[in-house]
Short mmCIF file of C-alpha atoms in Angstrom, two decimals:
data_model
loop_
_atom_site.label_atom_id
_atom_site.label_comp_id
_atom_site.label_asym_id
_atom_site.label_seq_id
_atom_site.Cartn_x
_atom_site.Cartn_y
_atom_site.Cartn_z
CA UNK A 27 -145.20 -149.13 83.37
CA UNK A 28 -142.02 -149.94 84.43
CA UNK A 29 -138.97 -147.78 83.17
CA UNK A 30 -135.11 -148.56 84.12
CA UNK A 31 -132.96 -145.23 84.05
CA UNK A 32 -129.46 -145.54 82.07
CA UNK A 33 -126.86 -142.37 82.93
CA UNK A 34 -124.38 -140.70 81.42
CA UNK A 35 -125.50 -141.18 78.02
CA UNK A 36 -121.93 -140.48 77.12
CA UNK A 37 -118.73 -141.17 78.02
CA UNK A 38 -115.60 -140.40 76.18
CA UNK A 39 -112.29 -141.42 77.76
CA UNK A 40 -108.41 -141.77 77.28
CA UNK A 41 -107.24 -145.14 76.80
CA UNK A 42 -106.24 -146.81 80.64
CA UNK A 43 -108.84 -144.72 82.39
CA UNK A 44 -111.55 -146.10 84.06
CA UNK A 45 -115.67 -145.98 83.07
CA UNK A 46 -118.54 -146.48 84.72
CA UNK A 47 -122.61 -146.54 83.94
CA UNK A 48 -125.13 -146.56 86.45
CA UNK A 49 -128.54 -148.21 86.03
CA UNK A 50 -131.68 -147.30 88.04
CA UNK A 51 -135.43 -148.80 87.78
CA UNK A 52 -138.10 -147.89 89.03
CA UNK A 53 -139.04 -151.20 89.78
CA UNK A 54 -138.06 -153.65 92.37
CA UNK A 55 -135.94 -156.32 89.13
CA UNK A 56 -136.61 -159.80 89.21
CA UNK A 57 -132.55 -159.78 87.49
CA UNK A 58 -130.50 -157.45 85.19
CA UNK A 59 -128.33 -157.76 82.29
CA UNK A 60 -126.19 -156.06 80.43
CA UNK A 61 -125.39 -155.59 76.88
CA UNK A 62 -122.60 -154.73 74.53
CA UNK A 63 -123.50 -153.19 70.81
CA UNK A 64 -120.90 -152.11 68.69
CA UNK A 65 -121.75 -149.26 66.23
CA UNK A 66 -123.64 -151.23 63.41
CA UNK A 67 -123.78 -154.94 65.20
CA UNK A 68 -126.42 -156.14 67.10
CA UNK A 69 -127.01 -156.32 71.26
CA UNK A 70 -124.75 -159.23 72.77
CA UNK A 71 -125.47 -160.52 76.13
CA UNK A 72 -122.44 -160.04 78.95
CA UNK A 73 -123.83 -160.97 82.15
CA UNK A 74 -126.71 -161.32 84.06
CA UNK A 75 -127.40 -160.49 88.07
CA UNK A 76 -130.21 -162.24 90.33
CA UNK A 77 -129.04 -161.94 93.76
CA UNK A 78 -129.38 -159.19 95.36
CA UNK A 79 -125.68 -157.27 95.81
CA UNK A 80 -124.38 -159.26 93.18
CA UNK A 81 -120.90 -158.99 92.17
CA UNK A 82 -119.22 -160.32 89.27
CA UNK A 83 -116.36 -160.33 86.77
CA UNK A 84 -115.58 -160.73 83.29
CA UNK A 85 -111.72 -159.84 83.24
CA UNK A 86 -111.52 -155.05 83.66
CA UNK A 87 -115.66 -155.52 83.30
CA UNK A 88 -117.07 -155.77 87.17
CA UNK A 89 -120.55 -155.53 87.18
CA UNK A 90 -122.87 -154.78 90.35
CA UNK A 91 -126.28 -155.25 91.38
CA UNK A 92 -127.95 -153.53 94.41
CA UNK A 93 -129.18 -154.65 97.20
CA UNK A 94 -132.62 -153.56 96.50
CA UNK A 95 -132.48 -154.77 93.35
CA UNK A 96 -133.14 -151.99 91.63
CA UNK A 97 -130.21 -150.16 90.37
CA UNK A 98 -126.06 -151.30 88.70
CA UNK A 99 -124.11 -150.71 87.65
CA UNK A 100 -120.97 -151.46 84.68
CA UNK A 101 -117.51 -150.27 85.50
CA UNK A 102 -114.51 -150.95 83.23
CA UNK A 103 -110.84 -150.64 84.35
CA UNK A 104 -108.32 -149.26 81.78
CA UNK A 105 -109.94 -149.10 79.23
CA UNK A 106 -108.79 -150.25 75.43
CA UNK A 107 -110.12 -148.96 72.03
CA UNK A 108 -112.19 -152.37 72.03
CA UNK A 109 -114.13 -150.93 74.96
CA UNK A 110 -115.67 -148.91 72.31
CA UNK A 111 -119.74 -148.96 72.11
CA UNK A 112 -122.89 -148.77 73.84
CA UNK A 113 -123.69 -150.50 76.68
CA UNK A 114 -127.44 -151.06 78.22
CA UNK A 115 -128.56 -152.22 81.15
CA UNK A 116 -131.73 -153.97 80.94
CA UNK A 117 -133.90 -155.38 83.93
CA UNK A 118 -136.78 -157.81 83.42
CA UNK A 119 -140.33 -157.40 85.76
CA UNK A 120 -140.18 -161.24 86.43
CA UNK A 121 -138.43 -164.38 84.84
CA UNK A 122 -139.80 -165.31 81.40
CA UNK A 123 -140.60 -161.87 80.33
CA UNK A 124 -139.05 -159.23 77.76
CA UNK A 125 -136.03 -157.15 78.70
CA UNK A 126 -137.18 -153.40 79.33
CA UNK A 127 -133.57 -151.42 78.24
CA UNK A 128 -132.08 -148.53 79.43
CA UNK A 129 -131.29 -146.21 77.33
CA UNK A 130 -127.95 -147.01 77.14
CA UNK A 131 -124.30 -145.49 77.69
CA UNK A 132 -122.18 -144.60 74.41
CA UNK A 133 -118.61 -145.47 75.39
CA UNK A 134 -115.50 -143.71 73.14
CA UNK A 135 -111.95 -143.93 73.71
CA UNK A 136 -109.32 -142.53 72.18
CA UNK A 137 -105.49 -143.81 71.84
CA UNK B 24 -127.87 -170.45 72.37
CA UNK B 25 -129.77 -169.42 69.94
CA UNK B 26 -128.79 -168.51 66.39
CA UNK B 27 -131.56 -166.51 64.91
CA UNK B 28 -131.63 -165.07 61.14
CA UNK B 29 -134.04 -161.83 60.10
CA UNK B 30 -135.10 -160.88 56.50
CA UNK B 31 -134.68 -158.43 55.02
CA UNK B 32 -131.93 -157.22 56.47
CA UNK B 33 -132.50 -153.92 55.56
CA UNK B 34 -135.56 -152.58 52.80
CA UNK B 35 -136.63 -149.34 51.53
CA UNK B 36 -139.89 -148.48 51.29
CA UNK B 37 -142.21 -145.94 50.42
CA UNK B 38 -144.23 -144.17 52.57
CA UNK B 39 -147.72 -145.70 52.87
CA UNK B 40 -146.42 -149.40 52.23
CA UNK B 41 -146.47 -151.93 54.38
CA UNK B 42 -143.42 -154.32 54.96
CA UNK B 43 -143.31 -157.73 56.48
CA UNK B 44 -140.33 -159.07 58.67
CA UNK B 45 -139.39 -163.13 58.70
CA UNK B 46 -137.42 -164.06 61.75
CA UNK B 47 -135.97 -167.95 62.11
CA UNK B 48 -135.00 -169.01 64.79
CA UNK B 49 -132.55 -172.11 64.54
CA UNK B 50 -134.66 -174.42 67.55
CA UNK B 51 -137.58 -174.21 69.29
CA UNK B 52 -138.16 -171.12 71.97
CA UNK B 53 -140.85 -170.33 74.46
CA UNK B 54 -140.91 -167.15 74.04
CA UNK B 55 -139.76 -164.62 71.27
CA UNK B 56 -140.26 -161.12 71.27
CA UNK B 57 -140.06 -157.89 68.65
CA UNK B 58 -137.67 -154.60 69.50
CA UNK B 59 -137.63 -151.46 67.57
CA UNK B 60 -134.07 -149.37 67.67
CA UNK B 61 -134.79 -145.95 66.13
CA UNK B 62 -131.29 -144.52 65.25
CA UNK B 63 -129.03 -143.87 68.07
CA UNK B 64 -131.78 -144.52 70.55
CA UNK B 65 -132.39 -147.58 73.07
CA UNK B 66 -134.37 -150.37 72.30
CA UNK B 67 -138.15 -150.44 72.94
CA UNK B 68 -140.15 -153.48 73.06
CA UNK B 69 -143.07 -153.71 70.90
CA UNK B 70 -144.56 -156.60 72.02
CA UNK B 71 -144.71 -160.57 72.71
CA UNK B 72 -145.33 -163.19 69.74
CA UNK B 73 -147.37 -165.77 71.44
CA UNK B 74 -147.42 -168.61 69.58
CA UNK B 75 -150.56 -170.00 68.51
CA UNK B 76 -152.65 -166.22 69.78
CA UNK B 77 -152.82 -163.14 69.54
CA UNK B 78 -149.34 -161.02 70.37
CA UNK B 79 -148.94 -159.08 73.59
CA UNK B 80 -147.99 -155.50 72.80
CA UNK B 81 -146.52 -153.14 74.82
CA UNK B 82 -147.77 -149.11 75.71
CA UNK B 83 -148.00 -147.55 72.23
CA UNK B 84 -148.14 -149.92 69.72
CA UNK B 85 -150.92 -151.44 68.02
CA UNK B 86 -151.88 -154.87 66.55
CA UNK B 87 -153.60 -152.58 63.31
CA UNK B 88 -149.58 -151.12 62.85
CA UNK B 89 -148.04 -153.77 64.02
CA UNK B 90 -149.76 -157.10 63.43
CA UNK B 91 -147.75 -160.04 64.65
CA UNK B 92 -147.88 -163.68 63.31
CA UNK B 93 -146.42 -166.81 65.17
CA UNK B 94 -147.66 -169.75 63.51
CA UNK B 95 -144.76 -172.41 65.44
CA UNK B 96 -141.82 -172.15 67.76
CA UNK B 97 -139.41 -171.35 65.72
CA UNK B 98 -140.77 -169.02 63.24
CA UNK B 99 -142.38 -165.33 63.86
CA UNK B 100 -143.20 -161.92 61.62
CA UNK B 101 -143.59 -158.61 62.07
CA UNK B 102 -145.17 -156.10 59.82
CA UNK B 103 -144.59 -152.47 60.06
CA UNK B 104 -148.05 -151.25 58.05
CA UNK B 105 -149.13 -148.26 55.72
CA UNK B 106 -145.11 -146.83 57.35
CA UNK B 107 -144.60 -143.27 57.43
CA UNK B 108 -141.17 -141.96 57.64
CA UNK B 109 -141.52 -142.11 61.67
CA UNK B 110 -141.14 -145.73 60.89
CA UNK B 111 -137.66 -145.65 60.09
CA UNK B 112 -136.13 -148.04 62.49
CA UNK B 113 -133.93 -151.31 63.26
CA UNK B 114 -137.07 -154.03 64.20
CA UNK B 115 -135.07 -156.53 66.12
CA UNK B 116 -136.30 -160.17 67.00
CA UNK B 117 -135.67 -161.45 70.08
CA UNK B 118 -136.01 -165.00 72.15
CA UNK B 119 -135.65 -166.56 75.17
CA UNK B 120 -134.87 -170.23 75.78
CA UNK B 121 -136.30 -172.45 78.11
CA UNK B 122 -139.49 -171.80 80.43
CA UNK B 123 -137.28 -170.17 83.06
CA UNK B 124 -134.26 -168.64 80.21
CA UNK B 125 -133.59 -166.05 81.02
CA UNK B 126 -130.63 -164.69 78.62
CA UNK B 127 -132.03 -163.15 75.46
CA UNK B 128 -131.07 -164.08 72.24
CA UNK B 129 -131.13 -161.13 69.37
CA UNK B 130 -131.46 -161.18 65.45
CA UNK B 131 -129.23 -159.26 63.30
CA UNK B 132 -131.92 -156.53 62.90
CA UNK B 133 -133.57 -155.63 59.49
CA UNK B 134 -132.84 -151.59 59.39
CA UNK B 135 -135.96 -150.19 57.27
CA UNK B 136 -135.98 -146.84 55.70
CA UNK B 137 -139.01 -145.20 55.20
CA UNK B 138 -139.00 -142.23 52.39
#
């Protein structure tokens, strides 16, 4: 079945450093979504990427979708302590179906 | 967006018993799903809850263990049957709005501990 791999599993940075998490699918994705989960919370939607090669920005966060629609990345510039949590990528086999989640990257930030 | 509530929010159960988790959405939704998130792990899709018909289960999950009901477009239940400690997990209900919808919304989850 479809698998979504995500690396690294954990990342610790100093406040102000950049952070990147990478996501790779074994099959072409209809779209990819990114979620953030704070400790004790549920996943919260960040963004969706649909088009091949798409790049979207949200303040310090930059999301990319690969040309082959099989990989994606999330880059955070100048991390802050509020960025801590687990970031999940999740892909869809096709629109209207359930998301398949990567294992997530847990980010910790020290000030 | 959609507001999703789940009951119970948490429970501690004895092995061999069953627990039914309820998911209520504040609007009619086309797609409802149940996920499991084991401690420190990612979300794993259990099944798609189909309105008026049997749920569609993912590999590794069976109806006898996780019976699901979806009597209408705003409500679903997931039962965890004959529980063992390995079933200790957070169970999340998730929905998609609209036929071509992509963004998924998640309920707050039900934290289950099996002793």
